[in-house]
Coordinates of C-alpha atoms in Angstrom, one line a residue:
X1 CA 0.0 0.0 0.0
X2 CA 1.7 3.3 -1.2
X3 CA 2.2 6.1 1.6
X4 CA 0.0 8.7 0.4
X5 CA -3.2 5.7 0.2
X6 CA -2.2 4.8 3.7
X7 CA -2.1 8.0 5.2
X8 CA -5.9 8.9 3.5
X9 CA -7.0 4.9 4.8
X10 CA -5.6 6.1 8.5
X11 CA -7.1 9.6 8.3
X12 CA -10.5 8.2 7.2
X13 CA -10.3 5.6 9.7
X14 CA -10.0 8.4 12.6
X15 CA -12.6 10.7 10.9
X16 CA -14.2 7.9 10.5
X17 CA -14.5 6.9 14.4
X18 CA -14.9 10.5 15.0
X19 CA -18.6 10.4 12.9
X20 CA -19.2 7.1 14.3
X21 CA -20.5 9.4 17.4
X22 CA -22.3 11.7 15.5
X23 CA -24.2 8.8 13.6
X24 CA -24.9 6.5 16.8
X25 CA -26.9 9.8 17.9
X26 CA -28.6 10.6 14.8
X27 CA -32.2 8.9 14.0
X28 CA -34.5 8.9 11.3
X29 CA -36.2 12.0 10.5
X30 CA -39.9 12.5 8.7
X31 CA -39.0 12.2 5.3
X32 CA -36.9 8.5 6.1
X33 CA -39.9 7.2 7.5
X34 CA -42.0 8.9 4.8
X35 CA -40.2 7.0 2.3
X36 CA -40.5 3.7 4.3
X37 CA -44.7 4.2 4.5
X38 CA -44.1 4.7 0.6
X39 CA -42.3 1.2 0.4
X40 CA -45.1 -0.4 2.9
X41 CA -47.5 0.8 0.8
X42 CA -46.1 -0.6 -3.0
X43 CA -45.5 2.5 -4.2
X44 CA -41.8 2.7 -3.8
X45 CA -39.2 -0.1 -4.9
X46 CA -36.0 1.6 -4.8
X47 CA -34.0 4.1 -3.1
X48 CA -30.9 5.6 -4.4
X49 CA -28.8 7.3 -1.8
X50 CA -25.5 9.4 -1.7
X51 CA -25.3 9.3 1.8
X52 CA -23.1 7.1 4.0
X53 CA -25.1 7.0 7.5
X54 CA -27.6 4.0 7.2
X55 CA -30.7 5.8 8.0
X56 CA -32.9 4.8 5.6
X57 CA -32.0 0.7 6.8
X58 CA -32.6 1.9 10.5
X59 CA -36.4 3.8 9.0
X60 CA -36.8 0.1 8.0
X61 CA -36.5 1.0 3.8
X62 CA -35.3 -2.7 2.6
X63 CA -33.6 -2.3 -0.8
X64 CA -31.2 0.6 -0.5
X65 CA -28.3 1.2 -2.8
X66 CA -25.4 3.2 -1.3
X67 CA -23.4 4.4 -4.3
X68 CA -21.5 6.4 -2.0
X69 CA -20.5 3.1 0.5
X70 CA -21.9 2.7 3.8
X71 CA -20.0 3.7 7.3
X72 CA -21.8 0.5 9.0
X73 CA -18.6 -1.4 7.7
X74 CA -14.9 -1.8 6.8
X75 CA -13.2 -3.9 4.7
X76 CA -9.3 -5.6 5.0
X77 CA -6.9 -4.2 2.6
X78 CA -5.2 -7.7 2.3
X79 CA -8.0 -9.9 2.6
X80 CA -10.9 -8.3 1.7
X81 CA -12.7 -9.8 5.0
X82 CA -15.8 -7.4 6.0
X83 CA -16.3 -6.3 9.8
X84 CA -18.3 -4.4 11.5
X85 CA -17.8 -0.7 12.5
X86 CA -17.8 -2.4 16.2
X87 CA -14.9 -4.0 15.6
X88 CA -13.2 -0.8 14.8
X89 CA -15.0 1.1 17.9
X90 CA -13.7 -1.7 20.1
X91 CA -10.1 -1.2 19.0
X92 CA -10.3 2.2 19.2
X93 CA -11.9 2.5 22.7
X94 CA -9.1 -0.3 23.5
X95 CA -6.5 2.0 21.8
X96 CA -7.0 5.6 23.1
X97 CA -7.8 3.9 27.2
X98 CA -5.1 6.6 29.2
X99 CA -4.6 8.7 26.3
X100 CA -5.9 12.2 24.9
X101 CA -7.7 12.4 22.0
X102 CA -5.1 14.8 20.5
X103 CA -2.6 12.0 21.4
X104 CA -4.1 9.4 19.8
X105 CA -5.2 11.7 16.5
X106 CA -1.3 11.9 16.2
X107 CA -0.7 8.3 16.4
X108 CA -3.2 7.9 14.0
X109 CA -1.6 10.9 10.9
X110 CA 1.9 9.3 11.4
X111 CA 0.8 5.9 11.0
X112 CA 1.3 4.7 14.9
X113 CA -2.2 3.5 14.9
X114 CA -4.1 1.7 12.8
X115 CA -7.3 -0.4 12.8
X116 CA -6.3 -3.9 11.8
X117 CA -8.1 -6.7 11.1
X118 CA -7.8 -9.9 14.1
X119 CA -7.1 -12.4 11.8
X120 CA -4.9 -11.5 9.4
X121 CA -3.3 -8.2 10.7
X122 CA -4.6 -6.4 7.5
X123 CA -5.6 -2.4 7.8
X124 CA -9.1 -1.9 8.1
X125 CA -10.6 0.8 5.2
X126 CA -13.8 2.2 5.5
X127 CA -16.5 0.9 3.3
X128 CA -16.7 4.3 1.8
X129 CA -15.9 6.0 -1.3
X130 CA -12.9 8.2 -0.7
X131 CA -11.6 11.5 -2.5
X132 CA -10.2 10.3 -5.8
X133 CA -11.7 6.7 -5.8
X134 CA -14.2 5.4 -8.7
X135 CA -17.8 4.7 -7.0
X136 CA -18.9 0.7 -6.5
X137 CA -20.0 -0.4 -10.1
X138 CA -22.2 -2.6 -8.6
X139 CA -24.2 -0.3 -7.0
X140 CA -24.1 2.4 -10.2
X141 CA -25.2 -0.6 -12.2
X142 CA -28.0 -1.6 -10.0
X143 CA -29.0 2.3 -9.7
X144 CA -29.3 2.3 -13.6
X145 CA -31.3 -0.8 -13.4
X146 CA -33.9 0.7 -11.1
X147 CA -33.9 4.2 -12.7
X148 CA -34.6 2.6 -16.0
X149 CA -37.7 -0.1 -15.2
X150 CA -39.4 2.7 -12.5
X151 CA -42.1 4.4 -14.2
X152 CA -41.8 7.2 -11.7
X153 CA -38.3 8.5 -10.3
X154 CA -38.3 10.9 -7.0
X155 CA -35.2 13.0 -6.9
X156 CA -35.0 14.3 -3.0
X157 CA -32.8 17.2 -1.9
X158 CA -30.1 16.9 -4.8
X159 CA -29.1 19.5 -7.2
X160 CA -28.6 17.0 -10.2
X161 CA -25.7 19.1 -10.8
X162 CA -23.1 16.4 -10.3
X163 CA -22.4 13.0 -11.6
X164 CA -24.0 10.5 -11.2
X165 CA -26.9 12.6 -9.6
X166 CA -27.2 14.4 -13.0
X167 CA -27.4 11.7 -15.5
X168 CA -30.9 10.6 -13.9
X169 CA -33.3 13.3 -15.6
X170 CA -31.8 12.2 -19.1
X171 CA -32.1 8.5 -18.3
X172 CA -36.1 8.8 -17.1
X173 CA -36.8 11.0 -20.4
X174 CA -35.2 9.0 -22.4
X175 CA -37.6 5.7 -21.2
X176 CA -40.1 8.3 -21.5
X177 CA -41.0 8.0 -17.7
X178 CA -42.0 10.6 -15.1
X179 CA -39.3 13.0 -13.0
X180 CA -40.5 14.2 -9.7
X181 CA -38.2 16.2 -7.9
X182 CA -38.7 17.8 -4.7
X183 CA -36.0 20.4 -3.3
X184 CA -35.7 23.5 -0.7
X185 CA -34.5 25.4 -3.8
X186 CA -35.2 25.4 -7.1
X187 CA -32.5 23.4 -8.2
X188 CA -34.0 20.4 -10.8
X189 CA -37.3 22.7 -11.5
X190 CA -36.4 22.6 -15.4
X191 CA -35.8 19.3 -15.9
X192 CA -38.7 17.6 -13.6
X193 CA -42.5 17.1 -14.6
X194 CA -43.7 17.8 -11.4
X195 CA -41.4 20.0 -8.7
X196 CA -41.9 20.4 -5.1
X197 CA -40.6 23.2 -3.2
X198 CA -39.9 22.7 0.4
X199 CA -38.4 20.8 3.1
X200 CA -38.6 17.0 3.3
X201 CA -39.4 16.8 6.2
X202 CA -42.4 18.9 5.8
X203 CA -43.4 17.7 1.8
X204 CA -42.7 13.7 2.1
X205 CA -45.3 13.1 4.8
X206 CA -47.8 15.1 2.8
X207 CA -47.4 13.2 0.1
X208 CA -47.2 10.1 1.7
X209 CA -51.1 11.2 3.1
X210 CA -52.0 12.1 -0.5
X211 CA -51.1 8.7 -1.8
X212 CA -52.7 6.9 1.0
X213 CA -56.1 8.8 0.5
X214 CA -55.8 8.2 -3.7
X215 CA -55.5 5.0 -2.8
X216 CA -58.6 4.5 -0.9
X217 CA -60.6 6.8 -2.8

């Protein structure tokens, strides 16, 4: 493993540890468990996230695709064995025990420490797409998949000014299906068939109500 890969694997691994505690605290919010109801209720198949914290799984959504990774795990750079974030809290709660967090930052930026896997003595990389790295082709291929054979496609809180966010609105038009997208701005207005303006917090549980109420109409 070259030095300047290592150094980014040990950084990540301690930013990494370091969001650990921000992510144990967060929960769910309205529009997770929005989308959820939509799943319950047949009217959602797929979701598509960028984000790397899991809470769409903890809402109880069942077929997620991370194209960004996932934080929940880490992977052995020799063996390609998957553990559990736990494993990495329990050697870093093992690891900093009498020491200062500053301390133990240090040791991690000069190499001293490292998260290593029990068997084989392998680092331990975050399952997460770093700066520089191509995102999982499984997961882009799967995204495609479900873009292409949904009839309708929500875009949520995105700009679709970035790949692969952006290749979306030509991808539905081009099976000729339907674009909603629903942001706090009006980023997406000109490319979607129907645009919602607000928070997601606030719109996705309306919605939810509205498809609920069509649906026993």
């Amino acid at each position: 493993m070259g030095r300047e890969l290592a150094l980014e694997v040990h950084l990540a691994n301690g930013g990494a540890l370091h969001l650990q505690d921000g992510l144990r605290e967060a929960e769910p919010n309205a529009a997770h468990l929005a989308l959820f109801e939509l799943e319950q209720m047949g009217k959602l198949h797929t979701v598509i996230t960028q984000n790397i914290d899991s809470l769409h799984q903890r809402a109880g959504s069942k077929n997620v695709i991370e194209i960004h990774g996932t934080m929940a795990t880490a992977t052995c750079m020799s063996s390609g064995k998957q553990v559990t974030q736990a494993e990495i809290l329990r050697q870093w709660v093992a690891a900093r025990e009498g020491k200062p967090d500053s301390s133990l930052r240090a040791d991690i930026a000069t190499d001293k420490w490292v998260p290593r896997h029990v068997e084989t003595g392998g680092v331990l990389k975050p399952d997460v797409t770093m700066f520089g790295e191509a995102l999982p082709a499984g997961a882009l291929g799967r995204s495609w998949t479900a873009v292409l054979s949904s009839p309708v496609c929500l875009v949520v809180g995105t700009g679709l000014n970035v790949m692969p966010a952006n290749m979306v609105p030509g991808l539905v038009k081009w099976r000729w299906g339907t674009l909603i997208v629903l942001n706090l701005d009006h980023s997406g207005s000109s490319s979607a068939d129907i645009f919602l303006q607000g928070r997601a917090g606030e719109v996705l549980p309306r919605l939810v109500e509205a498809v609920r109420q069509r649906m026993q109409s």
